[in-house]
XYZ file of C-alpha atoms in Angstrom:
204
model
C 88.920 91.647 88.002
C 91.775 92.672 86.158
C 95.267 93.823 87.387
C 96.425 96.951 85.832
C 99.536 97.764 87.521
C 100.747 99.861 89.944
C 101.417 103.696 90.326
C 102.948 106.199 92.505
C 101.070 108.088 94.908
C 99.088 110.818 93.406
C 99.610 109.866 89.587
C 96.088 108.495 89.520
C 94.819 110.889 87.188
C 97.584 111.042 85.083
C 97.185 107.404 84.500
C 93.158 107.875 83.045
C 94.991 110.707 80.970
C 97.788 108.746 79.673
C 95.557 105.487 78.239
C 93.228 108.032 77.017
C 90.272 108.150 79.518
C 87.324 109.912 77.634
C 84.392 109.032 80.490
C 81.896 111.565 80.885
C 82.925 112.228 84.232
C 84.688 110.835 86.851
C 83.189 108.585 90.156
C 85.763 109.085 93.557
C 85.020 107.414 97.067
C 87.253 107.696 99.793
C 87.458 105.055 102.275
C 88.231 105.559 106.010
C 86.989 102.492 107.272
C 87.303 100.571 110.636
C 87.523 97.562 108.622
C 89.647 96.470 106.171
C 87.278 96.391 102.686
C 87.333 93.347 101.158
C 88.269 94.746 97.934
C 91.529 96.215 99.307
C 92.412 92.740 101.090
C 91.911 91.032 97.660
C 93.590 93.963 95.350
C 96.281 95.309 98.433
C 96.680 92.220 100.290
C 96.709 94.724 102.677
C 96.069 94.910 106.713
C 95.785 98.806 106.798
C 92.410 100.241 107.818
C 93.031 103.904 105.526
C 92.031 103.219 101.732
C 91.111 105.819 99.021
C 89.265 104.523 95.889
C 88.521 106.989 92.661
C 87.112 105.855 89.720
C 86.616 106.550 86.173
C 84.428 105.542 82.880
C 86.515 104.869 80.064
C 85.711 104.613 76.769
C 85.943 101.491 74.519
C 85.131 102.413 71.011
C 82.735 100.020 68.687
C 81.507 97.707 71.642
C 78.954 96.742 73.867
C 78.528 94.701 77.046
C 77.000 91.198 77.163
C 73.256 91.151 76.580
C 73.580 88.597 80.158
C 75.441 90.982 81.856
C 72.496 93.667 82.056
C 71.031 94.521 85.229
C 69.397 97.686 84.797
C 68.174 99.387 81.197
C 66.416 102.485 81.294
C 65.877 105.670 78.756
C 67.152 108.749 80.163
C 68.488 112.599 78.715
C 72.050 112.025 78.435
C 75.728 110.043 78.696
C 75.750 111.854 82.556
C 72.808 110.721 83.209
C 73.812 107.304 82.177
C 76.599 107.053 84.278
C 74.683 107.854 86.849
C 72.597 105.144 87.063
C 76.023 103.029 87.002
C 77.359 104.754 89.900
C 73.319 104.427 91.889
C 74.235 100.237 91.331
C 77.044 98.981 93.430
C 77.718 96.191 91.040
C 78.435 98.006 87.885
C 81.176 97.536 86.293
C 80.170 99.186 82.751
C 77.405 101.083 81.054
C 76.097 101.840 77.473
C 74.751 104.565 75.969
C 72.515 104.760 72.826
C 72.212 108.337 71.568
C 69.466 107.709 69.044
C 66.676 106.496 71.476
C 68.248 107.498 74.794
C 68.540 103.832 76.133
C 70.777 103.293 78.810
C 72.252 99.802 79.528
C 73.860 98.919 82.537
C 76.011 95.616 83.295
C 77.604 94.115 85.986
C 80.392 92.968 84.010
C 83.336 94.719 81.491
C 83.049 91.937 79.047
C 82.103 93.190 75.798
C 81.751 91.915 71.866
C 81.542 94.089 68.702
C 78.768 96.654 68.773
C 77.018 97.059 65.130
C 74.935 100.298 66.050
C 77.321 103.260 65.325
C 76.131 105.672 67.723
C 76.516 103.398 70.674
C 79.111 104.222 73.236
C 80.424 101.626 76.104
C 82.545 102.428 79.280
C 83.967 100.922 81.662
C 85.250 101.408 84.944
C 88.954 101.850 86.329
C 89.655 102.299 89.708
C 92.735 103.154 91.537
C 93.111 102.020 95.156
C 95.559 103.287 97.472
C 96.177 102.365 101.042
C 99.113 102.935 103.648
C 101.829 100.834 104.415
C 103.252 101.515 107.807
C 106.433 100.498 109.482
C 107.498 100.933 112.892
C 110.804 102.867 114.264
C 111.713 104.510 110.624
C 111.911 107.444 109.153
C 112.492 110.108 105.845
C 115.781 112.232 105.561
C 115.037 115.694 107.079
C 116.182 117.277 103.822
C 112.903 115.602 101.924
C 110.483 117.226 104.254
C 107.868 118.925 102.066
C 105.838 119.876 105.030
C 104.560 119.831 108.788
C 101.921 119.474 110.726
C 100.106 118.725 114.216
C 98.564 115.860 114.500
C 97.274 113.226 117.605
C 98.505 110.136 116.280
C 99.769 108.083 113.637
C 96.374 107.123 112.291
C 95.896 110.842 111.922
C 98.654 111.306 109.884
C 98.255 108.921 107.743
C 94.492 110.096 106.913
C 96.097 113.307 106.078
C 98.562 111.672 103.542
C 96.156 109.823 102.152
C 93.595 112.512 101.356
C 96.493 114.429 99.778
C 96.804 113.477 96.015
C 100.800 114.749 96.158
C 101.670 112.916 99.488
C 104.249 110.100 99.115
C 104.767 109.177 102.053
C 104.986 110.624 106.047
C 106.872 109.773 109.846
C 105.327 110.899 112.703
C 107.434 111.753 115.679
C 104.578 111.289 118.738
C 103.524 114.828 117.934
C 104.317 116.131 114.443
C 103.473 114.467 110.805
C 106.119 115.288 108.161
C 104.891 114.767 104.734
C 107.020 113.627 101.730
C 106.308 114.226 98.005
C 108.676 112.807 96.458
C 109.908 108.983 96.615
C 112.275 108.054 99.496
C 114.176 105.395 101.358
C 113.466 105.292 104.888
C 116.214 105.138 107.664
C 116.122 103.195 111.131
C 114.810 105.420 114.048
C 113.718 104.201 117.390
C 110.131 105.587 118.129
C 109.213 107.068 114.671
C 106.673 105.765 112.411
C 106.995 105.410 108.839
C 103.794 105.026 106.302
C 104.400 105.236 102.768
C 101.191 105.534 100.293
C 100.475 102.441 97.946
C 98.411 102.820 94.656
C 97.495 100.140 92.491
C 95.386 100.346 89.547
C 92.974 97.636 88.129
C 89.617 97.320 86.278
C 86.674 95.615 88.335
């Protein structure tokens, strides 16, 4: 698994569009898990229970997986169809599609060599996790609110920012979650809770 980087809340899908993300579609799993997953507590090195993953197929031109790496080949209609099959096996990590003969190869690995059959196509997958950080008796500036609402606890709140692709980061005041899009510095505040959203991208 391969570190990508790291990226602001929300800018997920600007990131596929920026390195030129041509998949046939895109795969997205939110996590709301009473566990920590173990692929957050490798990636995050996080404690948080809230995690969102969404992933994409991108394409690498001219190459192929690893004739080792296949765990599944079958011939189906199409690229989507293809994919598919990726997404049905929890271990892929790439797929290959031959449009000649309909053959669909799928690997558990994003190694790849030099493909010689020109109407191959290979993608792989890129995932961007994001989790809450939270920290105890802090808070936004007032004038950053973007917006407001009722919520039970802190746990709720911070499902809410996390579901919200524009959400920064929130407080919660024992009542009331205040949502922040934009990136801020948190001040001390006895008996507020600040969580600020955490993306980081990487390739399995």
């Amino acid at each position: 698994m391969s570190m990508i980087g790291v990226v602001q809340a929300g800018g997920w899908f600007a990131f596929f569009q920026s390195i030129g993300a041509t998949g046939v579609g895109a795969t997205s799993k939110m996590v709301l898990a009473s566990t920590v997953s173990p692929m957050c507590a490798a990636i995050c090195g996080s404690s948080e229970e809230i995690q969102d993953l969404k992933c994409n197929t991108h394409r690498i031109n001219g190459m192929k997986g690893l004739d080792e790496n296949v765990i599944k080949a079958e011939i189906v209609d199409n690229k989507a169809k293809c994919e598919g099959l990726c997404n049905d096996q929890t271990d892929c990590k790439a797929f290959r599609y031959l449009l000649k003969n309909r053959v669909c190869f799928v690997y558990n690995s994003n190694q790849h060599i030099e493909d010689d059959i020109s109407e191959s196509e290979f993608y792989v997958k890129r995932c961007v996790l994001c989790y809450m950080n939270t920290t105890k008796n802090a808070k936004g500036r007032d004038d950053e609110i973007e917006s407001i609402t009722k919520e039970s606890s802190i746990k709720e709140c911070v499902k809410y920012c996390i579901k919200s692709d524009d959400c920064i980061a929130v407080h919660f005041d024992g009542e009331r979650c205040f949502k922040f899009t934009d990136q801020i510095k948190p001040y001390a505040k006895t008996g507020i809770d600040f969580s600020r959203k955490i993306c980081k991208q990487f390739m399995d």
